[in-house]
C-alpha cells in the first residue's frame, strides 16, 4: 500500500512539473516535425516491404494475379487497401505515441511533450483530433503568435510544452520501467 501511495505522489509531483513547462515555439516544433518525417518515412518503408512480401507470396501461391500489372509495386500503387493500410499505420503511430507518452521520437529529440493543461497525457480521441486538424503540420504556424498554441492544439484542447532536460530524461526512464 505504501508503494502505491509513493507512486501516486510521484505521479502528482510529475504532473505539477509538467504544468510549469513553457509552451513550445514554432521552431522547436519544426525541428520535431522534421525528425518525425524521417521516422515515419522509415516506418512506411518497413510497412511497404512487408506488403510487398505478402503480395509476392500471394502471387506465387496463385491467390493474386499480377499479369495486368508491371510488377508487385504497380499492383500496390493501384490498391485502395494498400492506401488504407499505410493511413492506419501513420494514424496509429502518432495517436499511440501522443496518447501513451506524449512524445514521438522527434518530440523526444526536441524535448517537447503534448499534454493536457493539467499535465496529464492526452486521450486517444484528442490525439486523433490533433492529427486530423494539423493540416500536415501547417497548423503549427499559429505557434508563431504570442500564445504559442497551434491550430491542432486548440481543437484537441491540449498544449505542447518544452521539457527541461532532466524531466525529458526522467520520462524516458519511467516509460522503460513500465514496459518491463
Short mmCIF file of C-alpha atoms in Angstrom, two decimals:
data_model
loop_
_atom_site.label_atom_id
_atom_site.label_comp_id
_atom_site.label_asym_id
_atom_site.label_seq_id
_atom_site.Cartn_x
_atom_site.Cartn_y
_atom_site.Cartn_z
CA UNK A 1 0.00 0.00 0.00
CA UNK A 2 2.87 2.35 0.81
CA UNK A 3 4.44 1.58 -2.56
CA UNK A 4 1.19 2.59 -4.33
CA UNK A 5 0.99 5.88 -2.38
CA UNK A 6 4.61 6.71 -3.27
CA UNK A 7 3.85 6.02 -6.93
CA UNK A 8 0.75 8.26 -6.80
CA UNK A 9 2.72 11.04 -5.07
CA UNK A 10 5.46 10.79 -7.70
CA UNK A 11 2.87 10.99 -10.49
CA UNK A 12 1.27 14.07 -8.90
CA UNK A 13 4.65 15.75 -8.49
CA UNK A 14 5.48 14.99 -12.11
CA UNK A 15 2.17 16.45 -13.32
CA UNK A 16 2.87 19.62 -11.32
CA UNK A 17 6.26 19.92 -13.04
CA UNK A 18 4.60 19.44 -16.43
CA UNK A 19 2.18 22.28 -15.68
CA UNK A 20 5.06 24.68 -15.16
CA UNK A 21 6.70 24.00 -18.54
CA UNK A 22 6.53 26.78 -21.15
CA UNK A 23 4.72 26.26 -24.45
CA UNK A 24 6.80 25.22 -27.44
CA UNK A 25 7.86 27.70 -30.11
CA UNK A 26 7.28 27.20 -33.82
CA UNK A 27 10.97 26.49 -34.47
CA UNK A 28 11.19 23.77 -31.87
CA UNK A 29 8.03 22.21 -33.24
CA UNK A 30 9.52 22.36 -36.73
CA UNK A 31 12.65 20.50 -35.63
CA UNK A 32 10.50 17.76 -34.07
CA UNK A 33 8.40 17.63 -37.24
CA UNK A 34 11.49 17.08 -39.42
CA UNK A 35 12.74 14.20 -37.23
CA UNK A 36 9.24 12.69 -37.24
CA UNK A 37 9.11 12.89 -41.05
CA UNK A 38 12.24 10.74 -41.24
CA UNK A 39 10.88 8.38 -38.58
CA UNK A 40 7.51 7.91 -40.28
CA UNK A 41 9.34 7.50 -43.60
CA UNK A 42 11.26 4.60 -42.11
CA UNK A 43 8.08 3.08 -40.65
CA UNK A 44 6.30 3.39 -44.02
CA UNK A 45 9.28 1.81 -45.79
CA UNK A 46 9.19 -1.21 -43.49
CA UNK A 47 5.40 -1.47 -43.86
CA UNK A 48 5.72 -1.33 -47.64
CA UNK A 49 8.38 -4.03 -47.64
CA UNK A 50 6.05 -6.26 -45.60
CA UNK A 51 3.20 -5.57 -48.01
CA UNK A 52 5.41 -6.40 -50.98
CA UNK A 53 6.43 -9.64 -49.32
CA UNK A 54 2.78 -10.58 -48.77
CA UNK A 55 1.86 -9.68 -52.37
CA UNK A 56 4.76 -11.66 -53.83
CA UNK A 57 3.95 -14.72 -51.70
CA UNK A 58 0.26 -14.44 -52.67
CA UNK A 59 1.24 -14.17 -56.35
CA UNK A 60 3.45 -17.28 -56.09
CA UNK A 61 0.57 -19.18 -54.46
CA UNK A 62 -1.78 -18.04 -57.23
CA UNK A 63 -4.05 -16.04 -54.92
CA UNK A 64 -3.33 -12.77 -56.74
CA UNK A 65 -2.97 -12.34 -60.49
CA UNK A 66 -0.28 -9.78 -61.30
CA UNK A 67 -0.46 -10.25 -65.08
CA UNK A 68 -2.32 -6.95 -65.54
CA UNK A 69 0.42 -5.04 -63.70
CA UNK A 70 4.08 -4.33 -64.43
CA UNK A 71 5.13 -5.79 -61.07
CA UNK A 72 4.02 -6.04 -57.46
CA UNK A 73 4.78 -2.36 -56.77
CA UNK A 74 2.46 -1.38 -59.61
CA UNK A 75 -0.21 -3.59 -58.03
CA UNK A 76 0.23 -1.85 -54.67
CA UNK A 77 0.18 1.56 -56.34
CA UNK A 78 -3.31 0.84 -57.67
CA UNK A 79 -4.61 -0.70 -54.45
CA UNK A 80 -7.03 1.17 -52.22
CA UNK A 81 -6.38 -1.41 -49.49
CA UNK A 82 -2.67 -0.51 -49.50
CA UNK A 83 -3.52 3.20 -49.14
CA UNK A 84 -5.80 2.44 -46.21
CA UNK A 85 -3.10 0.19 -44.69
CA UNK A 86 -0.50 2.97 -44.80
CA UNK A 87 -3.01 5.52 -43.46
CA UNK A 88 -3.81 3.29 -40.50
CA UNK A 89 -0.10 2.91 -39.77
CA UNK A 90 0.52 6.68 -39.86
CA UNK A 91 -2.55 7.47 -37.75
CA UNK A 92 -1.69 4.68 -35.33
CA UNK A 93 1.91 5.86 -34.98
CA UNK A 94 1.04 9.40 -33.95
CA UNK A 95 -2.06 8.65 -31.86
CA UNK A 96 -0.28 5.86 -29.96
CA UNK A 97 2.78 7.90 -29.02
CA UNK A 98 0.86 11.11 -28.25
CA UNK A 99 -1.68 9.34 -26.04
CA UNK A 100 0.74 6.99 -24.24
CA UNK A 101 3.87 9.02 -23.58
CA UNK A 102 3.08 12.45 -25.02
CA UNK A 103 6.11 12.23 -27.28
CA UNK A 104 7.10 10.89 -30.67
CA UNK A 105 10.78 10.36 -31.44
CA UNK A 106 11.02 13.86 -32.92
CA UNK A 107 9.37 15.38 -29.88
CA UNK A 108 11.73 13.44 -27.63
CA UNK A 109 14.75 14.83 -29.50
CA UNK A 110 13.35 18.38 -29.39
CA UNK A 111 12.37 17.96 -25.70
CA UNK A 112 8.67 18.52 -26.42
CA UNK A 113 5.61 16.90 -24.91
CA UNK A 114 1.95 17.12 -25.88
CA UNK A 115 -0.27 17.13 -22.81
CA UNK A 116 -3.46 18.40 -21.23
CA UNK A 117 -3.23 21.66 -19.32
CA UNK A 118 -3.12 19.72 -16.04
CA UNK A 119 -0.01 17.83 -17.21
CA UNK A 120 -1.72 14.51 -17.95
CA UNK A 121 -1.43 12.55 -21.18
CA UNK A 122 -3.94 13.35 -23.88
CA UNK A 123 -6.56 10.74 -24.77
CA UNK A 124 -6.67 8.71 -27.96
CA UNK A 125 -9.60 10.87 -29.12
CA UNK A 126 -7.65 14.07 -28.51
CA UNK A 127 -4.69 12.60 -30.41
CA UNK A 128 -6.94 11.72 -33.36
CA UNK A 129 -8.46 15.23 -33.36
CA UNK A 130 -4.98 16.75 -33.15
CA UNK A 131 -3.79 14.71 -36.11
CA UNK A 132 -6.92 15.41 -38.19
CA UNK A 133 -6.68 19.18 -37.68
CA UNK A 134 -2.92 19.56 -38.07
CA UNK A 135 -3.10 20.02 -41.87
CA UNK A 136 0.20 18.11 -42.29
CA UNK A 137 1.99 20.48 -39.91
CA UNK A 138 0.62 23.75 -41.33
CA UNK A 139 -1.46 24.30 -38.19
CA UNK A 140 1.79 24.83 -36.31
CA UNK A 141 2.26 28.24 -37.95
CA UNK A 142 -0.16 29.56 -35.32
CA UNK A 143 2.59 28.85 -32.80
CA UNK A 144 4.35 31.94 -34.18
CA UNK A 145 1.72 34.03 -32.38
CA UNK A 146 2.08 35.25 -28.81
CA UNK A 147 0.05 32.41 -27.23
CA UNK A 148 2.20 29.71 -28.93
CA UNK A 149 -0.73 27.36 -29.34
CA UNK A 150 -1.09 25.66 -32.72
CA UNK A 151 -4.40 25.16 -34.51
CA UNK A 152 -4.44 21.44 -33.77
CA UNK A 153 -3.75 22.06 -30.09
CA UNK A 154 -6.72 24.39 -29.81
CA UNK A 155 -9.05 21.87 -31.43
CA UNK A 156 -7.76 18.96 -29.33
CA UNK A 157 -7.75 21.09 -26.15
CA UNK A 158 -4.12 20.31 -25.36
CA UNK A 159 -0.75 22.02 -25.43
CA UNK A 160 2.81 21.29 -26.49
CA UNK A 161 5.40 22.22 -23.89
CA UNK A 162 9.18 22.32 -23.69
CA UNK A 163 10.58 19.95 -21.10
CA UNK A 164 13.76 20.64 -19.14
CA UNK A 165 16.49 18.09 -19.93
CA UNK A 166 16.22 16.36 -16.57
CA UNK A 167 12.46 15.92 -16.92
CA UNK A 168 12.79 14.70 -20.52
CA UNK A 169 15.28 12.01 -19.42
CA UNK A 170 13.14 11.03 -16.43
CA UNK A 171 10.14 10.34 -18.67
CA UNK A 172 12.22 8.01 -20.82
CA UNK A 173 13.44 6.05 -17.81
CA UNK A 174 9.94 5.78 -16.32
CA UNK A 175 8.37 4.65 -19.61
CA UNK A 176 11.02 1.92 -19.95
CA UNK A 177 10.39 0.73 -16.37
CA UNK A 178 6.64 0.42 -17.04
CA UNK A 179 7.20 -1.69 -20.15
CA UNK A 180 9.33 -4.29 -18.28
#
